[in-house]
Coordinates of N, CA, C and O in Angstrom, one line a residue:
M1 N 1.1 -1.0 -0.1 CA 0.1 0.1 0.1 C 0.6 1.2 0.1 O 1.5 1.3 0.8
V2 N 0.3 2.2 -0.7 CA 1.2 3.7 -0.6 C 0.1 4.4 0.1 O -1.0 4.5 -0.3
A3 N 0.6 4.9 1.0 CA 0.0 5.9 1.2 C 0.3 7.2 1.7 O 1.8 7.6 2.0
H4 N -0.2 8.4 1.3 CA 0.2 9.9 1.3 C -0.2 10.4 3.0 O 0.1 11.9 3.5
R5 N -1.5 9.9 3.7 CA -1.7 10.2 4.6 C -1.4 9.5 5.8 O -2.0 8.1 5.4
L6 N -0.8 9.7 6.6 CA -0.3 8.8 7.5 C -1.4 8.1 8.2 O -1.2 6.6 8.8
S7 N -2.1 8.7 8.7 CA -3.6 8.0 9.9 C -3.8 6.6 8.5 O -4.3 6.1 9.8
T8 N -3.8 6.5 7.6 CA -4.5 5.5 6.9 C -3.5 4.1 7.2 O -4.1 3.2 7.4
I9 N -2.3 4.2 7.4 CA -1.1 3.2 7.7 C -1.4 2.9 9.2 O 0.0 1.9 9.7
T10 N -1.5 3.9 10.2 CA -0.7 3.4 11.3 C -1.3 2.0 12.1 O -0.1 1.5 13.2
G11 N -1.8 1.5 11.8 CA -2.5 0.2 12.1 C -1.6 -0.9 11.3 O -1.8 -2.2 11.3
A12 N -0.7 -0.6 10.5 CA -0.2 -1.6 9.3 C 1.0 -2.4 10.0 O 1.4 -1.6 11.0
G13 N 1.3 -3.2 9.8 CA 2.3 -4.6 10.8 C 3.6 -3.6 10.4 O 4.4 -3.8 11.0
D14 N 3.7 -3.4 9.0 CA 5.1 -2.9 8.8 C 4.6 -1.6 8.2 O 4.5 -1.7 6.8
I15 N 5.8 -0.9 8.2 CA 5.7 0.8 7.6 C 7.5 1.1 6.6 O 7.8 0.8 7.6
V16 N 7.6 1.1 5.8 CA 8.6 1.6 4.5 C 8.5 2.6 4.4 O 8.0 3.3 3.6
V17 N 9.8 3.6 5.0 CA 9.9 5.0 4.4 C 10.3 5.3 3.7 O 12.1 4.6 3.4
L18 N 10.6 5.6 2.5 CA 11.1 6.0 1.3 C 11.4 7.2 1.4 O 11.0 8.1 1.3
D19 N 12.4 7.4 0.3 CA 13.0 8.9 0.0 C 13.6 8.3 -1.8 O 14.8 7.5 -1.4
A20 N 13.4 9.2 -2.7 CA 13.9 8.3 -3.6 C 14.2 7.1 -4.4 O 15.6 6.7 -4.4
G21 N 13.6 6.4 -3.6 CA 13.5 5.0 -3.7 C 14.2 3.9 -3.0 O 14.4 3.0 -3.3
R22 N 14.8 4.8 -1.8 CA 15.7 4.3 -0.9 C 14.9 4.0 0.0 O 14.4 5.0 0.7
V23 N 15.0 3.0 1.1 CA 14.5 2.9 2.6 C 15.2 3.3 3.0 O 16.3 3.5 3.4
L24 N 14.5 4.3 4.0 CA 15.1 5.0 4.8 C 15.0 4.3 6.5 O 15.6 4.2 7.6
E25 N 13.6 3.8 6.5 CA 13.3 3.0 8.1 C 12.1 2.0 7.7 O 11.6 2.4 6.4
Q26 N 12.6 1.6 8.5 CA 11.0 0.1 8.7 C 10.8 0.0 9.7 O 11.6 -0.2 10.8
G27 N 9.7 -0.3 9.8 CA 9.1 -1.2 11.3 C 7.4 -0.5 11.6 O 6.8 0.1 10.6
T28 N 7.0 -0.3 12.8 CA 5.4 -0.8 13.1 C 5.8 1.1 13.3 O 6.1 1.8 13.5
H29 N 4.3 1.8 13.5 CA 3.8 3.0 13.8 C 4.6 2.9 15.1 O 5.4 4.1 15.3
T30 N 4.3 2.8 16.1 CA 5.5 2.4 17.4 C 6.1 2.6 17.3 O 7.3 3.9 18.2
E31 N 6.8 2.5 16.6 CA 8.8 1.2 16.4 C 9.6 2.5 16.1 O 10.4 3.4 16.5
L32 N 8.8 3.4 14.8 CA 8.9 4.7 14.3 C 8.8 5.6 14.6 O 9.9 6.5 14.4
L33 N 7.9 5.9 15.3 CA 8.2 7.0 16.6 C 9.2 7.1 17.5 O 9.6 8.2 17.8
A34 N 9.3 5.7 18.1 CA 10.7 5.4 18.8 C 11.9 6.6 18.4 O 12.9 6.8 19.5
T35 N 12.2 6.0 16.9 CA 13.2 6.2 16.5 C 13.7 7.9 16.3 O 14.4 8.0 16.1
E36 N 12.4 8.5 16.4 CA 12.1 9.8 16.2 C 13.3 10.1 15.1 O 14.2 11.2 15.0
G37 N 13.0 9.4 13.8 CA 13.6 9.5 12.3 C 12.9 10.7 11.7 O 12.0 11.6 12.4
R38 N 12.9 10.5 10.6 CA 11.6 11.0 9.5 C 10.1 10.7 9.7 O 9.5 11.4 9.6
Y39 N 10.0 9.6 9.6 CA 9.0 9.2 9.9 C 8.1 10.0 11.4 O 6.6 10.6 10.8
A40 N 8.6 9.9 12.1 CA 8.8 10.8 13.6 C 8.4 12.9 13.1 O 7.2 13.2 13.7
R41 N 9.0 12.5 12.3 CA 9.2 14.0 12.0 C 7.7 14.5 11.5 O 6.8 15.4 11.4
M42 N 7.2 13.2 10.4 CA 6.4 13.7 9.4 C 5.1 13.5 10.3 O 4.1 14.0 9.9
W43 N 4.7 12.6 11.0 CA 3.7 12.0 11.8 C 3.3 13.2 12.8 O 2.4 14.1 12.8
A44 N 4.5 14.3 13.3 CA 4.6 15.4 14.4 C 3.7 16.4 13.3 O 2.9 17.0 13.9
A45 N 4.6 17.0 12.3 CA 3.7 18.0 11.3 C 2.1 17.6 10.9 O 1.3 18.3 10.6
H46 N 2.2 16.2 10.9 CA 0.5 15.4 10.4 C -0.3 15.8 11.2 O -1.4 15.9 11.2
R47 N -0.4 15.4 12.5 CA -1.3 15.0 13.9 C -1.6 16.5 14.2 O -0.7 17.5 14.4
P48 N -2.8 17.1 14.3 CA -3.1 18.2 14.5 C -2.3 18.9 16.5 O -2.5 17.7 17.2
A49 N -2.2 19.4 16.6 CA -1.5 20.2 17.9 C -2.1 19.8 18.6 O -1.8 19.5 19.9
D50 N -3.1 19.6 18.6 CA -4.3 19.4 20.1 C -4.3 17.6 20.2 O -5.2 17.7 21.3
T51 N -3.6 17.2 19.8 CA -3.8 15.7 19.7 C -2.9 15.5 21.3 O -1.7 15.7 20.8
P52 N -3.2 14.7 22.1 CA -2.6 14.2 23.3 C -1.2 13.2 22.9 O -1.6 12.8 21.6
D53 N -0.3 13.2 23.6 CA 0.9 12.2 22.8 C 0.7 10.7 22.5 O 0.4 10.0 22.1
S54 N -0.5 10.4 24.1 CA -0.8 9.2 24.0 C -1.9 8.5 22.5 O -1.8 7.4 22.2
E55 N -2.4 9.6 21.6 CA -3.3 9.1 20.6 C -2.2 9.1 19.6 O -2.1 8.4 18.8
R56 N -1.2 9.6 19.7 CA -0.3 10.0 18.8 C 0.4 8.8 18.5 O 0.7 8.1 17.1
T57 N 0.8 8.0 19.3 CA 1.6 6.8 19.7 C 0.5 5.3 19.6 O 1.7 4.3 19.2
E58 N -0.7 6.0 19.7 CA -1.2 3.8 19.8 C -1.6 4.1 18.1 O -2.2 5.0 17.9
P59 N -1.4 2.5 17.4 CA -2.3 2.8 16.7 C -3.4 2.3 16.1 O -4.0 1.9 17.5
T60 N -4.2 3.2 15.1 CA -5.1 2.6 15.1 C -5.8 1.4 13.9 O -4.8 0.9 13.7
E61 N -6.9 1.0 14.8 CA -7.4 -0.5 14.3 C -7.4 -0.3 12.6 O -8.1 0.4 12.2
P62 N -7.2 -1.2 12.0 CA -7.3 -1.7 10.4 C -8.8 -1.0 10.1 O -9.4 -1.9 11.1
T63 N -9.1 -0.7 9.3 CA -10.7 -0.7 9.3 C -11.1 -1.7 7.9 O -10.3 -1.6 6.9
E64 N -12.4 -1.9 8.2 CA -12.9 -3.0 6.6 C -12.8 -1.8 5.5 O -13.7 -0.8 5.6
P65 N -12.7 -2.7 4.2 CA -13.2 -2.0 3.1 C -14.4 -1.8 3.2 O -15.2 -2.9 3.5
T66 N -14.9 -0.6 2.4 CA -16.1 -0.3 2.4 C -16.8 -1.3 1.2 O -16.0 -1.2 -0.1
E67 N -18.3 -1.4 1.0 CA -18.5 -2.1 -0.1 C -18.7 -1.4 -1.5 O -18.8 0.5 -1.1
P68 N -18.1 -1.4 -2.6 CA -19.1 -0.2 -3.6 C -20.1 0.0 -3.8 O -20.9 -1.0 -3.4
T69 N -20.3 1.3 -4.1 CA -21.7 1.5 -4.4 C -21.7 1.1 -6.1 O -21.3 1.1 -6.7
E70 N -23.5 0.9 -6.0 CA -24.1 0.6 -7.6 C -23.7 1.6 -8.2 O -24.4 2.9 -7.9
P71 N -23.2 1.6 -9.4 CA -23.5 2.8 -10.2 C -25.1 3.0 -10.8 O -25.6 2.1 -10.9
T72 N -25.1 4.3 -10.8 CA -27.0 4.7 -11.4 C -27.1 5.4 -12.7 O -26.1 5.1 -13.1
E73 N -28.3 5.1 -13.5 CA -28.1 5.3 -14.2 C -28.3 6.7 -14.5 O -28.4 7.8 -13.7
P74 N -27.6 7.2 -16.0 CA -27.4 8.4 -16.2 C -28.7 9.2 -16.1 O -29.7 8.3 -16.7
N75 N -29.1 10.5 -15.7 CA -29.9 10.9 -16.1 C -29.7 12.4 -17.2 O -28.9 12.4 -17.5
E76 N -30.6 13.0 -17.0 CA -30.4 14.4 -18.2 C -29.2 15.2 -17.6 O -28.9 15.6 -18.7
E77 N -29.9 14.9 -16.5 CA -28.0 16.4 -15.9 C -26.6 15.5 -16.2 O -26.0 16.5 -16.7
T78 N -26.8 14.4 -15.9 CA -25.6 13.8 -16.0 C -25.0 13.5 -17.1 O -24.0 13.5 -17.3
A79 N -26.1 12.7 -18.0 CA -25.7 12.8 -19.4 C -25.1 13.9 -20.1 O -24.6 13.7 -21.3
R80 N -25.3 15.0 -20.1 CA -24.9 16.5 -20.7 C -23.2 16.3 -20.7 O -22.3 16.1 -20.1

């Protein structure tokens, strides 16, 4: 999985931080925060300032994928 929103990967079992195709860091969300490297700096910049540190370091549970919606029939407005 490639993610640009860090909150979508906090529950992943293994996160790989890349820069120009090179692996910089690898580990879980909690492990990467503990190293205080690139991932930790990106996470600190990403999270809202009012988020307590305890929420910052705990990974979220992965969510179930949502069911795709059925396509709708075109009407006069969407057919134009």
